[in-house]
Each structure stands twice: as structure tokens, then as C-alpha cells.
Amino acid sequence: MTDRTTHDTTAGDAAARDAAEFWFDPLCPWAWMTSRWMMEVERVRPVDVTWSVMSLSVLNEGRDLDAGYQAAMDNGWGPVRVITAAARDHGPGVIKPLYDAMGDLIHPQGLADLPTVIRRALADVGLPPELAVVADEDSVDAELRASHARAIDLVGDEVGTPIVAVNGVAFFGPVVSPAPKGEAAGRLWDGCVLVAGTEGFFELKRTRTVDPIFDADLAAADMPAADMPAADIRAAKES
């Protein structure tokens, strides 16, 4: 029996490695949470992950949305377009670092100004600032839509982000908060591999009862009160 908790990179063990593809939109906080879990899985299980873009703006085209959400979708093209352009010009290896940089600014840091997010993320990753102009163009929309379509073709359109393919079988989710760490992350991955290998399995779901809990929030909750700003102390007590 193969021990799934070890990392043997020899050629003879290559068949034991799992394959995952992770589709994300940088705007989605739930995709961000799941991506942090996926990174933990990479540490504790033999899995090769491909990071790919999808778009909530594309997903929601033609849908009857409330005004606030429609505005968010109208404004949401920029980050995913810039990631698509960066991958086109500099290779797929920049997708994950650029996603990490954007996602950290948008989610844990709470930066809502997307042009600033794009500019700062490009600088953090060392990519040309000129890529930012793509945010307001449709020059990479064909590539973006193709990546999005690959995910939707696997799961159908009654989903959101993230979409994760496990050894070629894709699901929406898992949706987690906070992101499991260490062996807990590995056990959740083992469950995903199990259900992905079960013919006829389609869905498990329950109502979410918490918002995304970022690592920074967990660190603040564990911080001694004497070291916490007053506003953060009040927030921790109310959570």
C-alpha cells in the first residue's frame, strides 16, 4: 500500500502522485481560502497542482443580479485579465505568484481599489507595470474565456469559484473556513481523492455559517490582549 503522507519523487513512484487543477478568480474570498488549503496539501501529500483562471464576471454574464453585485462583476474583469496576460507573456509559472500577491491584498489586507491591487501585485512579483493596461481591454478575453470554459465543461454552470479537478474529476469547492493546516489539510485531500474516484458521486453540501477566516484573523485571535489594538480586541470578543 502506498503511504500518501510521504513524498517519494523517484520515477517508480510517479504513478502514485495525484494531479489537481485549481481554477480561481482573484476576487473570490472562498477561492482564496481553498487555495491556502491547496498549498498545505502540496506540502503534505504527493500532488502536482496546476493553477488556472476562471472569471466570476464571465460566469454571471446574462444573469439577473442585484445592482451591487452587477457592479462588482462589471468591475471584476481587471485582475483576472492581468493574470491571463502575464501568463501569455511570461509563462504559466507567474500565475500562482501573481494570484498570491493580488489575493493577499484583496482579502487579508482588505484593499478594495482594484487598479491599486493590480499595480502593487505586479510590482511585488517583478512583472512589467505595463501589464496593468490589459485590465481595461478585451485583448486576452479569448484566452480567459477558454480557461474558464475548460472548468465549466467539467462541472456545469451551476457553480462558483473555486473549481478543483482531482485526477481529472472536477467539483466546485471544497469550501472551507478557516483553511485546514498540516495533516488536517491532507486528510481533507484524501477525502477529495476518494469521492473523485467514486463513480456517480456528485455533491455534498451544507449551509455556510461563518465568513472566510483568514490566517491573519486567526493570529489576531491568538494574540495576547495587551498586544492588540483596541478595535481588534472588540472584534475578537464579538466573533
Tab-separated table of C-alpha atoms in Angstrom:
chain	number	residue	atom	x	y	z
A	1	MET	CA	0.000	0.000	0.000
A	2	THR	CA	1.300	3.463	-0.855
A	3	ASP	CA	1.806	5.805	2.116
A	4	ARG	CA	0.073	9.005	0.958
A	5	THR	CA	1.761	11.085	3.675
A	6	THR	CA	5.254	10.706	2.199
A	7	HIS	CA	6.880	12.402	-0.761
A	8	ASP	CA	8.808	9.944	-2.925
A	9	THR	CA	9.856	11.684	-6.138
A	10	THR	CA	11.523	8.676	-7.756
A	11	ALA	CA	10.391	7.687	-11.231
A	12	GLY	CA	8.975	4.418	-9.933
A	13	ASP	CA	6.614	6.293	-7.607
A	14	ALA	CA	5.429	8.815	-10.224
A	15	ALA	CA	2.180	6.924	-10.781
A	16	ALA	CA	1.297	7.377	-7.096
A	17	ARG	CA	1.211	11.147	-7.383
A	18	ASP	CA	-2.164	12.821	-7.679
A	19	ALA	CA	-2.919	15.616	-10.141
A	20	ALA	CA	-5.008	18.668	-9.363
A	21	GLU	CA	-6.065	21.687	-11.357
A	22	PHE	CA	-7.311	24.675	-9.399
A	23	TRP	CA	-9.431	27.352	-11.097
A	24	PHE	CA	-9.806	30.679	-9.300
A	25	ASP	CA	-10.971	34.241	-9.655
A	26	PRO	CA	-8.789	36.544	-7.508
A	27	LEU	CA	-11.903	38.380	-6.308
A	28	CYS	CA	-13.478	35.358	-4.621
A	29	PRO	CA	-12.710	35.070	-0.885
A	30	TRP	CA	-13.810	31.430	-0.820
A	31	ALA	CA	-11.426	30.546	-3.635
A	32	TRP	CA	-8.711	32.295	-1.636
A	33	MET	CA	-9.477	30.145	1.417
A	34	THR	CA	-9.433	26.953	-0.640
A	35	SER	CA	-6.201	27.942	-2.340
A	36	ARG	CA	-4.498	28.282	1.049
A	37	TRP	CA	-5.676	24.746	1.828
A	38	MET	CA	-4.378	23.515	-1.520
A	39	MET	CA	-0.959	24.935	-0.709
A	40	GLU	CA	-0.959	22.941	2.521
A	41	VAL	CA	-1.900	19.826	0.565
A	42	GLU	CA	1.141	20.360	-1.648
A	43	ARG	CA	3.292	20.206	1.499
A	44	VAL	CA	1.848	17.011	2.972
A	45	ARG	CA	0.702	14.917	0.008
A	46	PRO	CA	2.296	13.882	-3.320
A	47	VAL	CA	0.244	16.085	-5.635
A	48	ASP	CA	1.041	18.218	-8.665
A	49	VAL	CA	-1.139	21.331	-8.882
A	50	THR	CA	-1.852	23.407	-11.973
A	51	TRP	CA	-3.231	26.890	-11.261
A	52	SER	CA	-5.717	28.275	-13.790
A	53	VAL	CA	-8.011	31.269	-14.107
A	54	MET	CA	-11.767	31.448	-14.318
A	55	SER	CA	-13.971	34.519	-14.071
A	56	LEU	CA	-16.996	35.359	-11.970
A	57	SER	CA	-17.699	38.126	-14.471
A	58	VAL	CA	-17.940	35.562	-17.257
A	59	LEU	CA	-19.894	33.135	-15.089
A	60	ASN	CA	-22.541	35.747	-14.285
A	61	GLU	CA	-22.992	37.158	-17.777
A	62	GLY	CA	-26.670	37.422	-18.664
A	63	ARG	CA	-27.879	36.648	-15.139
A	64	ASP	CA	-30.377	38.755	-13.200
A	65	LEU	CA	-28.160	40.221	-10.482
A	66	ASP	CA	-28.836	42.902	-7.917
A	67	ALA	CA	-27.280	46.268	-8.671
A	68	GLY	CA	-24.440	45.939	-6.191
A	69	TYR	CA	-23.328	42.528	-7.382
A	70	GLN	CA	-23.679	43.550	-11.014
A	71	ALA	CA	-21.373	46.496	-10.373
A	72	ALA	CA	-18.844	44.149	-8.784
A	73	MET	CA	-18.995	41.877	-11.831
A	74	ASP	CA	-18.603	44.830	-14.193
A	75	ASN	CA	-15.503	45.912	-12.283
A	76	GLY	CA	-14.154	42.410	-11.745
A	77	TRP	CA	-12.509	41.778	-15.109
A	78	GLY	CA	-9.230	43.544	-14.351
A	79	PRO	CA	-7.314	41.178	-12.049
A	80	VAL	CA	-8.066	38.004	-13.972
A	81	ARG	CA	-7.300	39.698	-17.301
A	82	VAL	CA	-3.922	40.841	-15.997
A	83	ILE	CA	-3.070	37.341	-14.765
A	84	THR	CA	-4.051	35.945	-18.164
A	85	ALA	CA	-1.858	38.475	-19.956
A	86	ALA	CA	1.051	37.830	-17.605
A	87	ALA	CA	0.844	34.092	-18.299
A	88	ARG	CA	0.708	34.759	-22.036
A	89	ASP	CA	3.775	36.976	-21.983
A	90	HIS	CA	5.841	35.393	-19.202
A	91	GLY	CA	4.666	31.792	-18.965
A	92	PRO	CA	2.295	29.895	-16.674
A	93	GLY	CA	4.789	29.988	-13.829
A	94	VAL	CA	3.706	33.548	-12.990
A	95	ILE	CA	0.037	32.648	-12.450
A	96	LYS	CA	0.302	31.451	-8.858
A	97	PRO	CA	2.701	34.162	-7.577
A	98	LEU	CA	0.555	36.882	-9.124
A	99	TYR	CA	-2.608	35.333	-7.694
A	100	ASP	CA	-0.962	35.176	-4.265
A	101	ALA	CA	0.049	38.823	-4.457
A	102	MET	CA	-3.385	40.014	-5.610
A	103	GLY	CA	-5.304	37.765	-3.244
A	104	ASP	CA	-3.327	38.843	-0.205
A	105	LEU	CA	-4.059	42.492	-0.974
A	106	ILE	CA	-7.767	41.909	-1.700
A	107	HIS	CA	-8.628	39.504	1.109
A	108	PRO	CA	-6.455	39.571	4.264
A	109	GLN	CA	-5.468	43.216	3.690
A	110	GLY	CA	-8.934	44.292	2.506
A	111	LEU	CA	-7.776	46.537	-0.335
A	112	ALA	CA	-10.834	47.275	-2.484
A	113	ASP	CA	-9.257	49.527	-5.130
A	114	LEU	CA	-8.545	47.021	-7.895
A	115	PRO	CA	-6.247	49.231	-10.019
A	116	THR	CA	-4.062	49.653	-6.938
A	117	VAL	CA	-4.207	45.917	-6.262
A	118	ILE	CA	-3.028	45.212	-9.808
A	119	ARG	CA	-0.251	47.793	-9.727
A	120	ARG	CA	1.105	46.652	-6.364
A	121	ALA	CA	0.840	42.937	-7.197
A	122	LEU	CA	2.752	43.355	-10.448
A	123	ALA	CA	5.479	45.193	-8.571
A	124	ASP	CA	5.586	42.550	-5.827
A	125	VAL	CA	6.074	39.765	-8.377
A	126	GLY	CA	8.540	41.753	-10.502
A	127	LEU	CA	6.398	41.916	-13.624
A	128	PRO	CA	6.228	44.895	-16.002
A	129	PRO	CA	3.810	47.582	-14.809
A	130	GLU	CA	2.594	47.974	-18.394
A	131	LEU	CA	0.574	44.762	-17.946
A	132	ALA	CA	-1.907	46.784	-15.908
A	133	VAL	CA	-3.383	48.358	-19.052
A	134	VAL	CA	-4.847	44.978	-20.014
A	135	ALA	CA	-7.323	45.298	-17.125
A	136	ASP	CA	-9.478	47.648	-19.208
A	137	GLU	CA	-9.076	45.854	-22.548
A	138	ASP	CA	-10.534	42.703	-24.047
A	139	SER	CA	-7.283	41.653	-25.722
A	140	VAL	CA	-6.916	38.475	-23.626
A	141	ASP	CA	-10.600	37.684	-23.189
A	142	ALA	CA	-10.451	34.783	-25.650
A	143	GLU	CA	-7.748	33.079	-23.574
A	144	LEU	CA	-9.563	33.912	-20.335
A	145	ARG	CA	-12.845	32.525	-21.606
A	146	ALA	CA	-11.127	29.369	-22.865
A	147	SER	CA	-9.625	28.670	-19.443
A	148	HIS	CA	-12.970	29.392	-17.792
A	149	ALA	CA	-14.780	27.121	-20.250
A	150	ARG	CA	-12.468	24.194	-19.506
A	151	ALA	CA	-13.574	24.329	-15.870
A	152	ILE	CA	-17.271	24.790	-16.598
A	153	ASP	CA	-17.231	21.971	-19.144
A	154	LEU	CA	-16.147	19.665	-16.321
A	155	VAL	CA	-18.714	20.700	-13.702
A	156	GLY	CA	-21.587	22.566	-15.368
A	157	ASP	CA	-22.587	26.189	-14.838
A	158	GLU	CA	-24.468	25.882	-11.525
A	159	VAL	CA	-21.276	26.536	-9.585
A	160	GLY	CA	-18.976	29.329	-8.466
A	161	THR	CA	-15.313	29.525	-7.574
A	162	PRO	CA	-13.177	27.653	-6.853
A	163	ILE	CA	-13.344	24.649	-9.129
A	164	VAL	CA	-10.853	21.892	-8.375
A	165	ALA	CA	-10.185	18.917	-10.622
A	166	VAL	CA	-8.889	15.881	-8.753
A	167	ASN	CA	-7.243	13.383	-11.066
A	168	GLY	CA	-9.432	14.683	-13.883
A	169	VAL	CA	-12.736	14.754	-11.944
A	170	ALA	CA	-13.820	18.287	-11.070
A	171	PHE	CA	-16.024	19.736	-8.342
A	172	PHE	CA	-16.977	23.144	-7.026
A	173	GLY	CA	-15.096	23.534	-3.767
A	174	PRO	CA	-14.219	22.376	-1.221
A	175	VAL	CA	-15.409	25.494	0.604
A	176	VAL	CA	-13.554	25.801	3.919
A	177	SER	CA	-13.073	28.391	6.641
A	178	PRO	CA	-10.525	28.551	8.098
A	179	ALA	CA	-8.187	26.709	5.742
A	180	PRO	CA	-7.037	23.387	7.267
A	181	LYS	CA	-3.346	23.105	8.043
A	182	GLY	CA	-0.871	20.257	8.043
A	183	GLU	CA	-2.249	16.752	8.295
A	184	ALA	CA	-5.810	18.091	8.584
A	185	ALA	CA	-5.358	19.530	5.091
A	186	GLY	CA	-4.014	16.199	3.914
A	187	ARG	CA	-6.975	14.271	5.289
A	188	LEU	CA	-9.407	16.576	3.500
A	189	TRP	CA	-7.469	15.998	0.283
A	190	ASP	CA	-7.642	12.246	0.847
A	191	GLY	CA	-11.429	12.602	1.037
A	192	CYS	CA	-11.483	14.561	-2.205
A	193	VAL	CA	-9.461	11.849	-3.917
A	194	LEU	CA	-11.872	9.251	-2.551
A	195	VAL	CA	-15.043	10.927	-3.804
A	196	ALA	CA	-13.431	11.828	-7.130
A	197	GLY	CA	-12.760	8.130	-7.636
A	198	THR	CA	-16.342	7.151	-6.790
A	199	GLU	CA	-18.421	6.717	-9.922
A	200	GLY	CA	-21.725	8.568	-9.694
A	201	PHE	CA	-20.710	10.882	-6.852
A	202	PHE	CA	-21.900	14.441	-7.476
A	203	GLU	CA	-22.450	16.600	-4.416
A	204	LEU	CA	-22.148	17.161	-0.676
A	205	LYS	CA	-23.298	20.489	0.719
A	206	ARG	CA	-24.416	22.309	3.835
A	207	THR	CA	-25.195	25.938	4.618
A	208	ARG	CA	-22.183	28.103	5.451
A	209	THR	CA	-22.337	29.531	8.963
A	210	VAL	CA	-19.078	31.512	9.010
A	211	ASP	CA	-17.397	34.051	6.766
A	212	PRO	CA	-13.891	33.497	5.379
A	213	ILE	CA	-11.448	33.361	8.290
A	214	PHE	CA	-8.015	34.435	7.092
A	215	ASP	CA	-4.761	33.417	8.760
A	216	ALA	CA	-4.290	37.000	9.944
A	217	ASP	CA	-7.613	36.785	11.778
A	218	LEU	CA	-6.550	33.578	13.500
A	219	ALA	CA	-3.251	35.153	14.525
A	220	ALA	CA	-5.071	38.167	15.955
A	221	ALA	CA	-7.435	35.943	17.917
A	222	ASP	CA	-4.431	34.186	19.499
A	223	MET	CA	-2.563	37.431	20.256
A	224	PRO	CA	-2.433	38.496	23.921
A	225	ALA	CA	-4.885	41.333	24.524
A	226	ALA	CA	-2.090	43.640	25.653
A	227	ASP	CA	-0.560	43.418	22.163
A	228	MET	CA	-3.810	44.021	20.247
A	229	PRO	CA	-5.235	47.361	19.116
A	230	ALA	CA	-8.452	48.247	20.929
A	231	ALA	CA	-10.591	47.868	17.803
A	232	ASP	CA	-9.156	44.408	17.198
A	233	ILE	CA	-9.859	43.385	20.811
A	234	ARG	CA	-13.509	44.353	20.378
A	235	ALA	CA	-13.756	42.462	17.093
A	236	ALA	CA	-12.215	39.314	18.627
A	237	LYS	CA	-14.662	39.405	21.527
A	238	GLU	CA	-17.617	39.814	19.174
A	239	SER	CA	-16.582	36.951	16.865
